[in-house]
Coordinates of N, CA and C in Angstrom, one line a residue:
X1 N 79.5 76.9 133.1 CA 79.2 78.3 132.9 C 80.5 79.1 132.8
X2 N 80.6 79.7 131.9 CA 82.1 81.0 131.5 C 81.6 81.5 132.9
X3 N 83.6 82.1 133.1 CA 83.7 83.5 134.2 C 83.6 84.8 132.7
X4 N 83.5 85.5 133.9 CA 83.2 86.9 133.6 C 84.8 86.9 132.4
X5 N 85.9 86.6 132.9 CA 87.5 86.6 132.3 C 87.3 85.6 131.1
X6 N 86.7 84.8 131.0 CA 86.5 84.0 129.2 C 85.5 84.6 128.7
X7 N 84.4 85.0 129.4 CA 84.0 86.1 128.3 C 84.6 87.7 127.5
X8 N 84.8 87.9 128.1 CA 86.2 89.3 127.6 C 87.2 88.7 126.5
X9 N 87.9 87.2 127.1 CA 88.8 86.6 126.1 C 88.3 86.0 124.8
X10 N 87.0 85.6 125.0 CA 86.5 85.2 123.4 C 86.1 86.2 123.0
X11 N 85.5 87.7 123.6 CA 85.0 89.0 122.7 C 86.1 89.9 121.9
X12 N 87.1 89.4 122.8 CA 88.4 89.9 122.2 C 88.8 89.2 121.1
X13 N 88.6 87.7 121.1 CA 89.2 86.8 119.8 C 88.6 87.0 118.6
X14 N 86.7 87.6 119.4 CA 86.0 87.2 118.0 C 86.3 88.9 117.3
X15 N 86.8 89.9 118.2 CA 86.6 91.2 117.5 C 88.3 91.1 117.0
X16 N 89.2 90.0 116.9 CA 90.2 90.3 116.2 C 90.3 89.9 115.3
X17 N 89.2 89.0 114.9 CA 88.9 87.6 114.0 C 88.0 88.9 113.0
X18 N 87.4 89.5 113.7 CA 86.2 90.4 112.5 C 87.4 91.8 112.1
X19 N 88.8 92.2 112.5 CA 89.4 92.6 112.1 C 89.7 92.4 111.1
X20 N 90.6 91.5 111.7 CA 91.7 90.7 110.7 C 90.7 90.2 109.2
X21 N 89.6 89.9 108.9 CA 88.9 89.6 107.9 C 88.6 90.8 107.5
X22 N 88.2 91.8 107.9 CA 87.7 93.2 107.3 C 89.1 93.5 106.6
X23 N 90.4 93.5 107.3 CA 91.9 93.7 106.9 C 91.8 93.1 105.2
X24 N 91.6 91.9 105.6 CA 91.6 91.1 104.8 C 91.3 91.5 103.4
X25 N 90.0 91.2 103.7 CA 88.3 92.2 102.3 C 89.1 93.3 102.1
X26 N 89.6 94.4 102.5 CA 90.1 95.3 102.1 C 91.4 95.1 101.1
X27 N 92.6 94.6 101.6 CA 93.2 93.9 101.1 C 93.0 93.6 99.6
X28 N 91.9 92.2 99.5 CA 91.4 91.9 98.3 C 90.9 92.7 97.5
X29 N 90.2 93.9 98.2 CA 89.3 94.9 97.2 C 91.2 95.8 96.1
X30 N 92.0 96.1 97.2 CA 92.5 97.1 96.3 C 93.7 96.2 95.3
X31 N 94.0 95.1 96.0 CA 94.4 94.2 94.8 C 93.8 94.3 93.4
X32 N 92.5 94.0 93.9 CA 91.7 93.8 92.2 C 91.8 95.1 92.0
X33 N 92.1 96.3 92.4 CA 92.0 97.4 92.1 C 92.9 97.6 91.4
X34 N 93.6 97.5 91.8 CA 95.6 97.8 91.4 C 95.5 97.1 90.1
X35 N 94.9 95.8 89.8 CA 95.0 94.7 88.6 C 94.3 95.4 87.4
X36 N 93.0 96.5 87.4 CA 92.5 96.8 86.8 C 93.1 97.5 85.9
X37 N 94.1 98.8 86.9 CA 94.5 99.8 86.6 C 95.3 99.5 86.1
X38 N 96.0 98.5 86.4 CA 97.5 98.1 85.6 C 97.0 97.6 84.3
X39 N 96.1 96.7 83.7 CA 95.7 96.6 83.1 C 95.1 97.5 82.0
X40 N 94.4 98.9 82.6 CA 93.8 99.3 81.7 C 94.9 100.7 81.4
X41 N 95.6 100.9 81.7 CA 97.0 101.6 81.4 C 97.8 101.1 80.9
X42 N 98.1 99.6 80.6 CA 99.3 99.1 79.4 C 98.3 99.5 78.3
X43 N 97.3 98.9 78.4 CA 95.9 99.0 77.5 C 96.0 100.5 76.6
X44 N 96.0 101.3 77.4 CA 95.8 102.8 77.0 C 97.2 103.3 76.7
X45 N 98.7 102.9 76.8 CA 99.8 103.5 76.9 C 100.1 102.4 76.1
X46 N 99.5 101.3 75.0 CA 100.0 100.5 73.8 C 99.0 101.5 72.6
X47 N 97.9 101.7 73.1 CA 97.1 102.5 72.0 C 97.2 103.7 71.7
X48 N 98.0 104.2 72.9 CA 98.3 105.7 73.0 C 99.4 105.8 71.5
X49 N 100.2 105.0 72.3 CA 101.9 104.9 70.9 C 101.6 104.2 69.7
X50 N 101.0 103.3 69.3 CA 100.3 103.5 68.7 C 100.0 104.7 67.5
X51 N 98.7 105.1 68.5 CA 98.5 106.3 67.8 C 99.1 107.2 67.0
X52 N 100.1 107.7 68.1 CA 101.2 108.5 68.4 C 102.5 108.3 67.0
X53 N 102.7 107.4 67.0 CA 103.4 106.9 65.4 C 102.6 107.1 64.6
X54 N 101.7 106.2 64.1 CA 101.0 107.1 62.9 C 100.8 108.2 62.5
X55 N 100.0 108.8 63.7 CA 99.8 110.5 63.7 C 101.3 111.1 63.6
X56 N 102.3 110.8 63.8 CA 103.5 111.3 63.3 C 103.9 110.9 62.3
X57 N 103.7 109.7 61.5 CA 104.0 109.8 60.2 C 103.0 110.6 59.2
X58 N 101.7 110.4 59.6 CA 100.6 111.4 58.7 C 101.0 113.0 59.0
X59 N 101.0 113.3 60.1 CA 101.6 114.8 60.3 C 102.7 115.4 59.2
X60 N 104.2 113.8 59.2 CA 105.0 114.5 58.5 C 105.0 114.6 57.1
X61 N 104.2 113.6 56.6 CA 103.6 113.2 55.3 C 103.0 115.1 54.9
X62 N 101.5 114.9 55.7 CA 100.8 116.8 55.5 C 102.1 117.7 55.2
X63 N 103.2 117.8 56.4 CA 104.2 118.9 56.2 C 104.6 118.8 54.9
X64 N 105.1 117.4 54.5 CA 106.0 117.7 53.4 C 105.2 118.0 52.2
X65 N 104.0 117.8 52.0 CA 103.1 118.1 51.0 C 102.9 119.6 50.9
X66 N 102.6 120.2 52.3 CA 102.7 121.6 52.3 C 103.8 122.6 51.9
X67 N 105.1 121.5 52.4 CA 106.1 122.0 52.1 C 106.3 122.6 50.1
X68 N 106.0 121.3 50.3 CA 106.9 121.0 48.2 C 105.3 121.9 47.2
X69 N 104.0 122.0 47.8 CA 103.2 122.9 47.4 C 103.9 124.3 47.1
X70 N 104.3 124.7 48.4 CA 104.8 126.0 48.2 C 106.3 126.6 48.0
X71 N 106.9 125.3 47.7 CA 108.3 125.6 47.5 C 109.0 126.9 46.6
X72 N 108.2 126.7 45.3 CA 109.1 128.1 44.4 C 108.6 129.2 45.2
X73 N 107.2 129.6 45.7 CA 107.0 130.3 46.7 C 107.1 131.0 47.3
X74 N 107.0 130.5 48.5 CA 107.1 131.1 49.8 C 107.7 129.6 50.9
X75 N 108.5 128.9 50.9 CA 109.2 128.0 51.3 C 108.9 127.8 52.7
X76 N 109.8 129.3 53.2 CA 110.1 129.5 54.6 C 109.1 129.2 55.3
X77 N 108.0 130.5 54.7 CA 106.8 130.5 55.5 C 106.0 129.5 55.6
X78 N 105.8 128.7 54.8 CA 105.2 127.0 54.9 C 106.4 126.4 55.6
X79 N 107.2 126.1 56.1 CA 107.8 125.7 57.3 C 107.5 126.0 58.3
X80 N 107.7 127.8 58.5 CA 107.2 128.5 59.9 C 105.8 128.4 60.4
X81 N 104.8 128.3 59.3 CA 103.5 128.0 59.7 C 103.2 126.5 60.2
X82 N 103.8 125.8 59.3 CA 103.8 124.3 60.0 C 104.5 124.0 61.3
X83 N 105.2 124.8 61.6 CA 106.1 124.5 62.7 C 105.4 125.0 63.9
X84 N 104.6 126.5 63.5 CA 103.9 126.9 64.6 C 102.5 126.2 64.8
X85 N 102.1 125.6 64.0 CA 100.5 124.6 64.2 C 101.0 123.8 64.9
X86 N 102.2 123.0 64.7 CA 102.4 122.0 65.2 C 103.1 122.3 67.0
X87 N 103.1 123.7 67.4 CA 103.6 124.0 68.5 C 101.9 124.6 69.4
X88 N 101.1 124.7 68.7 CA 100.2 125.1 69.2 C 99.1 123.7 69.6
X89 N 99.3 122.6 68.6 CA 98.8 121.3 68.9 C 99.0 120.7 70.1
X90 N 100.9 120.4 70.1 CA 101.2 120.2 71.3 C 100.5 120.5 72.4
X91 N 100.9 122.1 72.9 CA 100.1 122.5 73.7 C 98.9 122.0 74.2
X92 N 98.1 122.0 73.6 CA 96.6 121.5 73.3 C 96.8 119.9 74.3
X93 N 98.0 119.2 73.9 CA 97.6 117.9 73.8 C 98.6 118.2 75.4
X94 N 99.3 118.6 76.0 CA 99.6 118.7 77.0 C 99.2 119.1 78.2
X95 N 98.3 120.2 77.9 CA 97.2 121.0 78.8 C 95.9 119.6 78.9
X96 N 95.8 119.0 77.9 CA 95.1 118.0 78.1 C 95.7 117.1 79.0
X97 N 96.2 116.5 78.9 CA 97.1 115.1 79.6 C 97.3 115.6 81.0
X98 N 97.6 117.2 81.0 CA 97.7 117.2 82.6 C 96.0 117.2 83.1
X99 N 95.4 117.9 82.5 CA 93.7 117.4 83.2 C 93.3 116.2 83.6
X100 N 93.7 115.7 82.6 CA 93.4 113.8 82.7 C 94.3 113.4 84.0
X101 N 95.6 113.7 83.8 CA 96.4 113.0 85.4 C 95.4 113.6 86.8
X102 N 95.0 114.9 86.5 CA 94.2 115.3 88.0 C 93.4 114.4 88.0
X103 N 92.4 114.2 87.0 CA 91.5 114.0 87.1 C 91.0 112.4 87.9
X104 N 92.0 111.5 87.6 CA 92.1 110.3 88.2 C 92.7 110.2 89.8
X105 N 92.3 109.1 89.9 CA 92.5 108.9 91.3 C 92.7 107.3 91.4
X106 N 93.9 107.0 92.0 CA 94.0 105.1 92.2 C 93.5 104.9 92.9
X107 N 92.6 103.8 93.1 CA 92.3 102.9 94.2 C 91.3 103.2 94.8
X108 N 90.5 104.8 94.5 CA 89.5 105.4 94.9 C 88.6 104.4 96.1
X109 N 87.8 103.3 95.6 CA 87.1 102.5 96.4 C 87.6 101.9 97.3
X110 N 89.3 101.6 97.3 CA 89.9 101.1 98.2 C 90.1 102.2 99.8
X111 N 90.4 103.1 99.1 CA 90.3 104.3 100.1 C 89.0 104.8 100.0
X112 N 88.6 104.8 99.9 CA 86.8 105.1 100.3 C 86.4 104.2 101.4
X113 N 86.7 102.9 101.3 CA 86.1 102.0 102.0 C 87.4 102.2 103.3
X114 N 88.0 102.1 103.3 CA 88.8 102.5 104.5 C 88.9 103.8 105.1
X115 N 88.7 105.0 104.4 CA 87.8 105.9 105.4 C 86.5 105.9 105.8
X116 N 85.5 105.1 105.7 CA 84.8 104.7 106.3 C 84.7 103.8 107.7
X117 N 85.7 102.6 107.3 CA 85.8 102.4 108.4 C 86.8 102.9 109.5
X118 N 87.7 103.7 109.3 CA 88.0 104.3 110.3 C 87.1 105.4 111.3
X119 N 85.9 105.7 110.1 CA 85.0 106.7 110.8 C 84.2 105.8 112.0
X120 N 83.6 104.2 111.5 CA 83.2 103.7 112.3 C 84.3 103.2 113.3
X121 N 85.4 103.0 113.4 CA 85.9 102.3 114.5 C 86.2 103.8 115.7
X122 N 86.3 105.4 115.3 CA 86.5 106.3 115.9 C 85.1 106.0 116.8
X123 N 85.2 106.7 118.2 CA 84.1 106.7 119.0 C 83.1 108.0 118.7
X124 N 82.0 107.4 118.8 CA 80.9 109.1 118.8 C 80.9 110.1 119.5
X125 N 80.6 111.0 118.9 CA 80.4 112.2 120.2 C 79.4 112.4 120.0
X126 N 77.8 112.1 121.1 CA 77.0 112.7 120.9 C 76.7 113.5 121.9

């Protein structure tokens, strides 16, 4: 029969054993987390540039069409109007991009699941 002192010493082994694995699971969850995001961001920052080149060759293609349209014209002002669409687009596309950075969050479930269990390892107050 255990003394009262090997029972305390195995409740202690087995609750550092159910630590150290919970450590663990955690661990593995934000790995895969991190893998995704890295993943789905080369993903999105190859399609972005991408993009991003074409749309600036077709952009400068429009300009120069706009341009040589109104060349005997009014020259300037088909410059200055192009120049200002294309200052107002930006904008647009910047005011965007910073919404999208708030709007994310890394690892969300990996920190989720770890404030959780810190709420369970804190003691109750009832």
């Amino acid at each position: 029969m255990a003394g009262p002192a090997e029972s305390v010493v195995a409740a202690a082994r087995r609750l550092i054993t159910n630590l150290i694995a919970s450590g663990e699971t955690r661990l593995r969850l934000a790995v895969v987390e991190w893998e995704a995001e890295r993943d789905r961001m080369l993903t999105m920052l190859l399609l972005a540039g991408a993009g991003l080149i074409t749309l600036s060759f077709a952009l400068g293609m429009l300009i120069l069409l706009v341009v040589v349209m109104y060349w005997e014209d009014n020259r300037l002002l088909a410059i200055a109007i192009c120049a200002a669409v294309l200052f107002v687009i930006s904008g647009g596309f910047i005011l965007s991009a910073k919404r999208v950075a708030k709007r994310r969050k890394l690892m969300a479930a990996t920190l989720n699941n770890l404030e959780r269990d810190r709420q369970a390892l804190e003691p109750s107050h009832d």
